[in-house]
XYZ file of C-alpha atoms in Angstrom:
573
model
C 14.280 67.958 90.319
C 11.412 65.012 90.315
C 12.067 62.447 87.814
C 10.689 63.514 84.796
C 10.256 62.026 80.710
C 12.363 61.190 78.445
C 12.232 62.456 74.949
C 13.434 59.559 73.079
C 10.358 58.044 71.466
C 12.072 55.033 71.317
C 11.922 53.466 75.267
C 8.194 54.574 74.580
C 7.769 52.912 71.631
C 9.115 49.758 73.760
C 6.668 49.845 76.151
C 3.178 50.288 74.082
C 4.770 47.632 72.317
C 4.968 45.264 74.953
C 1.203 46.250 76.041
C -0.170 45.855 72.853
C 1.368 42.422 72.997
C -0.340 41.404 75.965
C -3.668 43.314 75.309
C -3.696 40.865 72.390
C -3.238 38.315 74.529
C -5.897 39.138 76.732
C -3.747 39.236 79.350
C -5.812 40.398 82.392
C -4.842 44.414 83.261
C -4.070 44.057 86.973
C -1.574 41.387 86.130
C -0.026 42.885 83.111
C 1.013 46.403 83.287
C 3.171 46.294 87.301
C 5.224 43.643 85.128
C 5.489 45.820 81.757
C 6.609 48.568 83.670
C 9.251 46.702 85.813
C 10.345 44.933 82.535
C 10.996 48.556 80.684
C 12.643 49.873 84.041
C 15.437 47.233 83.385
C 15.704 48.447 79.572
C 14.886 52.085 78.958
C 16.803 55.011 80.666
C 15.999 56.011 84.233
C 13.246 58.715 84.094
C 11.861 57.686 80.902
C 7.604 57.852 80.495
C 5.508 55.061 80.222
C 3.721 55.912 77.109
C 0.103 55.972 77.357
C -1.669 53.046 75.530
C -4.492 55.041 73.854
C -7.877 55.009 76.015
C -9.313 57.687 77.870
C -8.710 58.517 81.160
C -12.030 57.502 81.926
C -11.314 53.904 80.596
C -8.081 53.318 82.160
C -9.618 54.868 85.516
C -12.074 52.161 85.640
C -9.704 49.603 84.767
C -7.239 50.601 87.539
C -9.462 48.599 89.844
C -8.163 45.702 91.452
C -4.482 46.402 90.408
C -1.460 45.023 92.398
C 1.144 46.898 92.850
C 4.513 44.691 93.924
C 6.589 45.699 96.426
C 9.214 46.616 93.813
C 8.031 50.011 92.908
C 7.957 51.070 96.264
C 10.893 52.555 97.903
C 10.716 51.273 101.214
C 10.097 47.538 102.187
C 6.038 46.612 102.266
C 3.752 43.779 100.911
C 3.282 45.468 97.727
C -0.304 47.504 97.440
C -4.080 46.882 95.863
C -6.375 49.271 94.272
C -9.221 48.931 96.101
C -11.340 51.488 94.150
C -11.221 53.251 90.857
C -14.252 55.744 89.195
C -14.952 58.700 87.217
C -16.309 61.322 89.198
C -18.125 63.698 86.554
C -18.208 67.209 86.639
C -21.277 68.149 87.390
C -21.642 65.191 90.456
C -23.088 66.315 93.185
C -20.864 68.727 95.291
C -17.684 68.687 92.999
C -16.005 71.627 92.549
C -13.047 69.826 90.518
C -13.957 69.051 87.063
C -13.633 65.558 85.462
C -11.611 63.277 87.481
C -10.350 59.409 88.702
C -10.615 58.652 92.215
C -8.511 55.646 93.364
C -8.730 54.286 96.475
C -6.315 51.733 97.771
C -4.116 50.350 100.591
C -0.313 49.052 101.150
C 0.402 46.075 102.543
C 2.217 45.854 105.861
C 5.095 43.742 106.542
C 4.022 42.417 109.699
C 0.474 41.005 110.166
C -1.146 42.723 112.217
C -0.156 45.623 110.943
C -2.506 48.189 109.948
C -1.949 49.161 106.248
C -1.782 52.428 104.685
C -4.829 53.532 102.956
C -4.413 56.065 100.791
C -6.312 58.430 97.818
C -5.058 58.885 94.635
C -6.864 62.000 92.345
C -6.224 62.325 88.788
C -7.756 65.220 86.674
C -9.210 65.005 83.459
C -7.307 68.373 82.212
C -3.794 67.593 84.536
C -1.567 70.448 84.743
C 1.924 67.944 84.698
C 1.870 68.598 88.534
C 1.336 66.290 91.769
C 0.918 67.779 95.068
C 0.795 64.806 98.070
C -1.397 66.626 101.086
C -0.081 65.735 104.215
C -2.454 65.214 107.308
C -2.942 66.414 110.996
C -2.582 65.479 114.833
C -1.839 61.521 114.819
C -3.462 61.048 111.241
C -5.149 57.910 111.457
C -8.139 59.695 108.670
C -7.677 59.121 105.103
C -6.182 62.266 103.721
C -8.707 62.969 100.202
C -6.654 65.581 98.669
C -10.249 66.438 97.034
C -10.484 69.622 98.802
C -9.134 73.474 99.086
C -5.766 74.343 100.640
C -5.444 75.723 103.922
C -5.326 79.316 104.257
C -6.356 79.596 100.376
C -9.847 78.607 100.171
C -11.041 79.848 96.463
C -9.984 76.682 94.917
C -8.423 73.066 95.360
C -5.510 72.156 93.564
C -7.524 69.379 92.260
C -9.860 71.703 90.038
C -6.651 73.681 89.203
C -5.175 70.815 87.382
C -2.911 69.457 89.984
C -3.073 65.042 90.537
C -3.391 64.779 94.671
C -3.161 62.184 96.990
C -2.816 61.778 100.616
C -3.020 58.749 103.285
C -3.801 57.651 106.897
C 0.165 57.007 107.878
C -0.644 53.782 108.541
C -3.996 53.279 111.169
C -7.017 54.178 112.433
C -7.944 57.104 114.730
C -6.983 60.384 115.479
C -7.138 60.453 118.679
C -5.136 61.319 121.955
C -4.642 57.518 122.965
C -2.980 57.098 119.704
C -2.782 52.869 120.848
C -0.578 52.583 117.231
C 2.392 53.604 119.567
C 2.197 50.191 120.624
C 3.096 48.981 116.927
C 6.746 49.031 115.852
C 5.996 49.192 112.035
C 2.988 51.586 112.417
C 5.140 53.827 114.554
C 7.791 54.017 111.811
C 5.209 54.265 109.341
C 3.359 57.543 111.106
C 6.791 59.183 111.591
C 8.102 58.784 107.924
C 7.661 55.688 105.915
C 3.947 56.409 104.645
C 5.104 59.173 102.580
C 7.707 57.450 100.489
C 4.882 54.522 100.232
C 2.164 56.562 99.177
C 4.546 58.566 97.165
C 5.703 55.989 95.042
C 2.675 54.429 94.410
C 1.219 57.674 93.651
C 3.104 58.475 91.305
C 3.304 55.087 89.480
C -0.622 55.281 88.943
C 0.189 59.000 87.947
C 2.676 57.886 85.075
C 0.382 55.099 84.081
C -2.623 57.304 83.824
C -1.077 59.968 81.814
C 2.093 58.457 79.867
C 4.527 60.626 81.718
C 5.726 61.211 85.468
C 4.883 64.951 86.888
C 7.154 67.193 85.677
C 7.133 68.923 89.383
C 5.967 67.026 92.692
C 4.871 68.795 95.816
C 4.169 68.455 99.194
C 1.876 70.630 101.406
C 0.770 70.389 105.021
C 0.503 71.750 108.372
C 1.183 70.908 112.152
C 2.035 67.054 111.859
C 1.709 67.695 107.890
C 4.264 70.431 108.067
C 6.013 68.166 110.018
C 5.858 65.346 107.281
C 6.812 68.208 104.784
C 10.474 68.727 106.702
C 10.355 64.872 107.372
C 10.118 64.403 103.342
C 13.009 67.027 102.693
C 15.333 65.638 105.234
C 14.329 62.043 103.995
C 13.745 61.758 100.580
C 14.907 65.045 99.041
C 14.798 63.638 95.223
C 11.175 63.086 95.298
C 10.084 66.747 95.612
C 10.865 69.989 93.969
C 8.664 72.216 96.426
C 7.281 72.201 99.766
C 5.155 74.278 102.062
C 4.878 73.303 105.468
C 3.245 75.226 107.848
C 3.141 75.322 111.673
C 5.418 72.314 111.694
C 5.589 70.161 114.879
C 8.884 69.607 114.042
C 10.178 68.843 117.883
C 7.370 66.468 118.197
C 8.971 64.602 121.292
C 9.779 67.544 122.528
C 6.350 69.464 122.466
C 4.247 65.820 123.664
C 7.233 65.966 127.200
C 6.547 69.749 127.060
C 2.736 68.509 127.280
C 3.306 66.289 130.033
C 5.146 68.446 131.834
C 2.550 71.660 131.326
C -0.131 68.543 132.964
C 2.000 68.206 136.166
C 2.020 71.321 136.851
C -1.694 71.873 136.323
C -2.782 68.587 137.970
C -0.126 67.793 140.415
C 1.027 71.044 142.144
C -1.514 72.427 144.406
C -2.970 75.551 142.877
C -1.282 75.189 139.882
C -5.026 74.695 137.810
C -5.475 78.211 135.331
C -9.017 78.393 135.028
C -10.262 79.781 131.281
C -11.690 83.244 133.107
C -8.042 83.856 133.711
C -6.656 82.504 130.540
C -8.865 85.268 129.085
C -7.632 87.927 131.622
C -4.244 87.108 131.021
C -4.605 87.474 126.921
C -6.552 90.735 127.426
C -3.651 91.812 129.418
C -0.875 91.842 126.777
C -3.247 93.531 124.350
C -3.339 95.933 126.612
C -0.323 96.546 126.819
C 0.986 95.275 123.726
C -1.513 96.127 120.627
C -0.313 99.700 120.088
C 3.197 99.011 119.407
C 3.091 98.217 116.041
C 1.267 101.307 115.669
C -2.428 100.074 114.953
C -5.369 99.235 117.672
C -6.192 96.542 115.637
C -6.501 93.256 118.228
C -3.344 92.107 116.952
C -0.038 91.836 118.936
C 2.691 92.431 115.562
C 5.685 93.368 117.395
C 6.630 90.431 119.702
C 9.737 91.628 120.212
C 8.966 94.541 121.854
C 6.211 93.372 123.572
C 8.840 90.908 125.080
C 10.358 93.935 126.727
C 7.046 94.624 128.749
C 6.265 91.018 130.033
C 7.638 91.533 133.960
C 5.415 94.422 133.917
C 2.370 92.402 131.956
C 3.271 89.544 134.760
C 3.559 91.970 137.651
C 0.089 93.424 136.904
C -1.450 89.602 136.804
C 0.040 88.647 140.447
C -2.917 88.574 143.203
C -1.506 90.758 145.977
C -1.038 88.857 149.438
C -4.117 87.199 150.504
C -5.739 87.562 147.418
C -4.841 84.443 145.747
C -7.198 81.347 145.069
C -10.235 83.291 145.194
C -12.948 82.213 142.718
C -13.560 83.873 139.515
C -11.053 86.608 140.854
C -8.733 88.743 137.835
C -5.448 88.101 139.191
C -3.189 84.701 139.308
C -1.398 82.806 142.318
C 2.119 82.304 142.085
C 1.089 78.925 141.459
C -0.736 79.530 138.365
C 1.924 81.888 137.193
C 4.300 78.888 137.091
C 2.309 76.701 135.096
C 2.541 79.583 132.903
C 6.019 79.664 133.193
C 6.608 76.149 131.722
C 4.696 77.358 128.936
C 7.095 80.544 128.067
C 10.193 78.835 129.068
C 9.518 75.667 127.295
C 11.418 72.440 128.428
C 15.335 72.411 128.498
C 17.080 68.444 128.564
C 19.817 67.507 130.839
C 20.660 65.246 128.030
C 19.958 65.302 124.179
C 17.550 63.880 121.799
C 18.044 63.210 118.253
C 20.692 65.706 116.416
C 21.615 66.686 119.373
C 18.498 68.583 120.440
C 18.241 69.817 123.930
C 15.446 71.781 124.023
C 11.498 72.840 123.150
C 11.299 76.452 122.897
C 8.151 77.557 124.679
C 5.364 79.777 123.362
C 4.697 83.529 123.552
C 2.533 83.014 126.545
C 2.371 87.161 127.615
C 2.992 88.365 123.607
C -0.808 87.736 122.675
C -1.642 84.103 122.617
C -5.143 82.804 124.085
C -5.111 79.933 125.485
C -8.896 79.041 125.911
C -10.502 77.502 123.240
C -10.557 74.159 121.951
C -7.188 73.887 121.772
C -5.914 75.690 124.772
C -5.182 74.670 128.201
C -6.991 72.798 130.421
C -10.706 73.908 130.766
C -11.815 71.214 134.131
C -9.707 71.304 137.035
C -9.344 67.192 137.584
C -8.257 65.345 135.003
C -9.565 62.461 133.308
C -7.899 59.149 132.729
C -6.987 59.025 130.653
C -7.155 62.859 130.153
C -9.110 63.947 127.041
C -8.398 67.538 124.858
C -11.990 68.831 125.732
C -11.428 69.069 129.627
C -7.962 68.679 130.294
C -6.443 70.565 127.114
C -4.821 69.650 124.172
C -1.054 69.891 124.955
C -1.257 67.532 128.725
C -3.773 64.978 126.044
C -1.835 64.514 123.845
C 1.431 64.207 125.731
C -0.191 62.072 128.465
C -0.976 59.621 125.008
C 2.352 60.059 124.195
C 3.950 58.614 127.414
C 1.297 55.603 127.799
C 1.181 53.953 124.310
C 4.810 55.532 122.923
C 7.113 55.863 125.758
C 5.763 53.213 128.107
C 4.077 51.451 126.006
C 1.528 50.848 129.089
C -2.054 51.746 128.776
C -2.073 51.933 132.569
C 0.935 54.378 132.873
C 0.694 57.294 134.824
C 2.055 60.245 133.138
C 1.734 62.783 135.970
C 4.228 60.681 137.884
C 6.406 60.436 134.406
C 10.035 62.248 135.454
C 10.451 64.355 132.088
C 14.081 65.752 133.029
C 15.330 62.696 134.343
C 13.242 59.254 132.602
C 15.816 56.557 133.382
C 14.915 53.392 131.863
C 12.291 55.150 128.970
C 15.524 57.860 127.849
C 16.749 55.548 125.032
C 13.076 55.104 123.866
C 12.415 58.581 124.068
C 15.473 59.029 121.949
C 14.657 56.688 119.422
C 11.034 58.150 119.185
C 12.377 61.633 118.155
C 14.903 60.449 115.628
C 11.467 58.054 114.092
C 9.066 60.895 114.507
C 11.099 63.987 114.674
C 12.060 66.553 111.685
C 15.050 68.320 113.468
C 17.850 67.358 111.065
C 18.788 70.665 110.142
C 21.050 68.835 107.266
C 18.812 69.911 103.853
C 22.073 70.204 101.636
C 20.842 67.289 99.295
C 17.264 68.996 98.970
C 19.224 72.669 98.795
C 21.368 71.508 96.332
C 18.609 69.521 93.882
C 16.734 73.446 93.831
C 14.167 72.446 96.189
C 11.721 75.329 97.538
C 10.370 75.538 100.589
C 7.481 77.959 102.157
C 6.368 78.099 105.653
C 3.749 79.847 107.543
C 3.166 79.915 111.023
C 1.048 81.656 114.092
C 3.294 83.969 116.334
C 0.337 83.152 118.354
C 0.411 79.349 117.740
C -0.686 77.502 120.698
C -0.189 74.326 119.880
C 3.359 74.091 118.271
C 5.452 76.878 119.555
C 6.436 79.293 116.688
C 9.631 79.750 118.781
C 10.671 76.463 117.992
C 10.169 76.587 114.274
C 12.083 79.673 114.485
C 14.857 77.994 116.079
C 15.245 75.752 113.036
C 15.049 78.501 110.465
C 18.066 80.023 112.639
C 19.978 76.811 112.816
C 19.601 76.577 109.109
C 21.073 80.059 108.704
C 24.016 79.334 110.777
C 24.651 76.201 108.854
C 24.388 77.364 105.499
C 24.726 81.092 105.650
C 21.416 83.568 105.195
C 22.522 83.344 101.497
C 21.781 80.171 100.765
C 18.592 79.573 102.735
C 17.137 82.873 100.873
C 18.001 81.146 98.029
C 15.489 78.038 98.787
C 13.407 79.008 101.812
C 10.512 81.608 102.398
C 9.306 82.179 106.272
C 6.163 84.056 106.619
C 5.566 84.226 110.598
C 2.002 86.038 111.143
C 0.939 87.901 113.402
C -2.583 87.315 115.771
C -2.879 83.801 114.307
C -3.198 80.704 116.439
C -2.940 77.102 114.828
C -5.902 77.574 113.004
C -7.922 80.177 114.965
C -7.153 83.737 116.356
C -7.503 87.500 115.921
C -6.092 87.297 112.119
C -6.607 84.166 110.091
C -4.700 84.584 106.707
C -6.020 83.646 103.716
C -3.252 83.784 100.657
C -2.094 81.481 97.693
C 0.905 79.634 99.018
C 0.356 77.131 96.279
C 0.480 79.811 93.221
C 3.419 81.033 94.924
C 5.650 78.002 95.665
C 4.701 76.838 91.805
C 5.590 80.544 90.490
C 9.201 80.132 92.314
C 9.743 76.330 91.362
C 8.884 76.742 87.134
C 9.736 80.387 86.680
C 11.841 80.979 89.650
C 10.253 84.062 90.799
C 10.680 84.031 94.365
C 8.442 84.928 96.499
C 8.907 88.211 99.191
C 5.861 90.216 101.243
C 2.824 88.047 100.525
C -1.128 89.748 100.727
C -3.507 88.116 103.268
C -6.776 88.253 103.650
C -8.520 87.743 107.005
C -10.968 85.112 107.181
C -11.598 85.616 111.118
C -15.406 85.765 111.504
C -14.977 88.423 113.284
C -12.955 90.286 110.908
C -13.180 89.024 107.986
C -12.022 90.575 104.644
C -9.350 93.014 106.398
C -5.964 92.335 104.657
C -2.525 92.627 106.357
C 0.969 91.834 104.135
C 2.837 88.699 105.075
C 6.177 89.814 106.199
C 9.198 87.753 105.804
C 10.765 86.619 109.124
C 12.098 88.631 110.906
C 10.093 91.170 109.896
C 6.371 92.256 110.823
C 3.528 94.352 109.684
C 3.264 98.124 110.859
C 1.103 100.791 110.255
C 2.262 103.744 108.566
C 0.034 106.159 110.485
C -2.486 106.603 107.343
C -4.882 105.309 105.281
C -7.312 102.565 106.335
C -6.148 100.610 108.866
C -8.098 97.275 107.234
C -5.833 97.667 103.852
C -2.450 96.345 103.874
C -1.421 99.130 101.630
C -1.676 100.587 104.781
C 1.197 98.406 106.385
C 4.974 98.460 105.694
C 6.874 95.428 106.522
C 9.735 96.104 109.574
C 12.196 94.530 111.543
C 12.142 94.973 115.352
């Protein structure tokens, strides 16, 4: 598992010797622990704790402030880091919810100048439980991760006030937007697709064995979309650094879904007719509930059984096509063929004529006519011209983001024109577009180092997910299964896909401690199997439904309260 203490006293002894020494000296702090450390690194044995020199955490947290950090402690190549930051925040401050703790703030130098660095937080609790979770981030980063507040889907309490040290980053710039102009940087590119979390890793959890006298004796990682993601990227990458992950909706395929973008843009914006107004979006989601609701044997707004609802969709599609001479008319209930295509690309997804990293041919689409709505603020487009460059308001978030993909990533061209972009066949951009999936991507189905360390490994994910299709992260939990046998990936991974939820939104928003569970499997190994959740919908708020394991999905028994999910037994299709 993570590197954890010694229990001679003696390497300890070392070390508190050596800083005494130098305290004497007044040798200035910032200058004289990075060398101590290095120094008892060369003599002690690997793992061994740095012992604590005797002040409080509130006196070393204040002294952490202006520290350098050398370039040695990190595992990948930078210009070393710099604390930029360090203070108590008391307990009863203003808005905390998270007890006593240090707040670091700080940055890592790039190699390059130019570069933007990584900025990172660093949390460390008065009462620590001997646990670090690193919080990953979302869309194209660029916003300081805190790691200050409560988990997604589990908002009763942060893992800060439960004990847990935190810290999170930017992945190396500025920005979260669609543009995402860091594509045009080499080193910040490699640094958004995988290098920050080593870096902020490593200097993470030097500060944490500094602080406290002893590494954590378990590190996690949590996100979701590009932070689940980054929680693949760190198994794949660095599979000695964690003992537990949870990584939901990951945008694993992330070339894949930004062509898939691209591609759902063209045929919105450059086939005639091809525009689905939001009217119709809606018409088109009320359809398959329609149709599809029942099956799992509750009226309940939620489409459960996807699978069977599959079996209806050329009779959900049939009922959606205008009838000659009916297409095109404003504000009308049914769709031209037209707008049933740009649909199409959606369910299909987008199949390559030639492969991108580990051999990956394809984006599996979404579940387009199985209860997903596509309106909102992360649908499809809501204006019928597009912008340039197109933004996520009007145009949708899928054609933004991939437009911002091809201009500052692809072509690295501010001025290209993605509607014109040939996804199937790119000629001169292939080998970049190659290269950017292998950087960025978390397809490497090869997790036999993490498997083998006892690594865990929870993910949760919308059937109804409209921004990363839960098709494709399905497609990896399959691949896994044929590579390792169903055995073995019971053995380390959990796959709770849910029902009515979107990628963040929808008809059923669960609410359920992933956290408590991944830690109950990692120290006690008590694995976890159907999960509670509570629905924190506005609409609906407070009903529960069990989290299935995939492949199976919540159905109602035909009694009791159909808001319990006592209510619900857990069934394959």
């Amino acid at each position: 598992m993570s590197a954890r203490a010694g229990s001679s006293g003696a390497p300890r002894a070392f070390v508190s010797l050596c800083v005494s020494v130098l305290v004497a000296l007044r040798v200035p702090l910032h200058v004289r622990v990075w060398p101590v450390l290095l120094l008892a690194a060369d003599v002690v044995s690997a793992g061994a704790a740095v012992a604590a020199t005797g002040p409080t955490l509130a006196t070393q947290c204040t002294q952490f402030a202006g520290f350098t950090l050398p370039p040695g402690i990190i595992g990948l190549p930078t210009g070393g880091a710099r604390i930029d930051t360090a203070e108590m925040i008391a307990a009863t401050a203003r808005n905390n919810q998270n007890g006593d703790y240090c707040r670091i703030t700080g940055s890592i130098k790039p190699l390059k100048p130019g570069t933007p660095g990584i900025r990172f937080d660093v949390n460390l609790p008065r009462r620590w439980n001997g646990r670090a979770l690193q919080v990953g981030g979302g869309g194209y980063n660029g916003v300081v991760v805190s790691g200050t507040g409560v988990m997604p889907f589990w908002p009763n309490r942060a893992p800060l006030a439960q004990g847990y040290a935190t810290f999170g980053d930017d992945s190396g710039h500025v920005g979260n937007s669609a543009l995402a102009v860091f594509g045009l940087d080499d080193e910040a590119v490699v640094n958004f697709g995988y290098a920050h979390l080593k870096k902020t890793h490593d200097v993470a959890l030097a500060l944490i064995e500094h602080a406290y006298g002893r590494p954590p004796e378990h590190t996690y990682f949590a996100g979701g979309s590009t932070g689940g993601r980054e929680g693949y990227t760190v198994m794949q990458r660095f599979p000695d650094d964690y003992d537990g992950v949870i990584a939901n909706s990951p945008a694993l395929n992330f070339s894949g879904v930004r062509l898939l973008g691209v591609k759902v843009g063209q045929t919105e914006y450059a086939t005639p007719g091809g525009f689905v107004p939001p009217p119709l979006l809606e018409r088109v989601y009320q359809r398959t509930l329609e149709v599809c609701d029942r099956l799992d044997g509750a009226a309940d707004g939620i489409v459960s059984d996807v699978g069977a609802c599959r079996k209806h969709e050329a009779d959900v599609i049939d009922s959606l096509r205008c009838p000659p001479g009916k297409a095109g008319i404003a504000n009308d209930s049914c769709l031209s063929g037209a707008q049933l295509a740009t649909l199409d690309v959606l369910r299909d997804g987008l199949s390559l004529p030639w492969p991108l990293a580990w051999n990956v041919h394809r984006y599996r689409g979404y579940n387009v006519f199985q209860g997903t709505l596509f309106t909102g603020m992360l649908g499809l487009a809501h204006d019928d011209a597009h912008g340039t460059p197109p933004t996520i308001v009007a145009n949708g978030y899928l054609f933004s983001q991939g437009d911002g993909y091809a201009r500052y990533f692809i072509a690295r061209d501010p001025a290209f024109d993605s509607l014109k972009f040939d996804v199937l066949h790119p000629g001169r951009y292939q080998r970049q577009v190659v290269a950017l999936s292998r950087t960025i991507g978390a397809m490497n189905p090869d997790l036999s180092r993490y498997i083998a360390r006892g690594g865990k490994l929870i993910t949760l994910q919308g059937l109804a997910d409209e921004v990363i299709s839960p098709n494709q992260t399905i497609a990896y939990h399959d691949a896994l299964v044929d590579r390792f046998g169903s055995g073995t990936v019971d053995s380390f991974m959990r796959l709770y896909m849910v029902p009515g939820f979107q990628h963040g939104s929808g008809a059923f928003i669960p609410s359920t401690d992933l956290l408590g569970a991944l830690d109950n499997w990692v120290t006690h190994d008590v694995a976890p199997e159907t999960l509670t959740a509570t629905d924190i919908a506005a609409a609906t708020n407070g009903r529960s439904r069990p989290l299935c394991r995939y492949p199976m999905f919540p159905r109602y028994g035909g009694k009791g309260n159909v808001n319990l999910a006592s209510s619900f037994v857990c069934v394959g299709s």
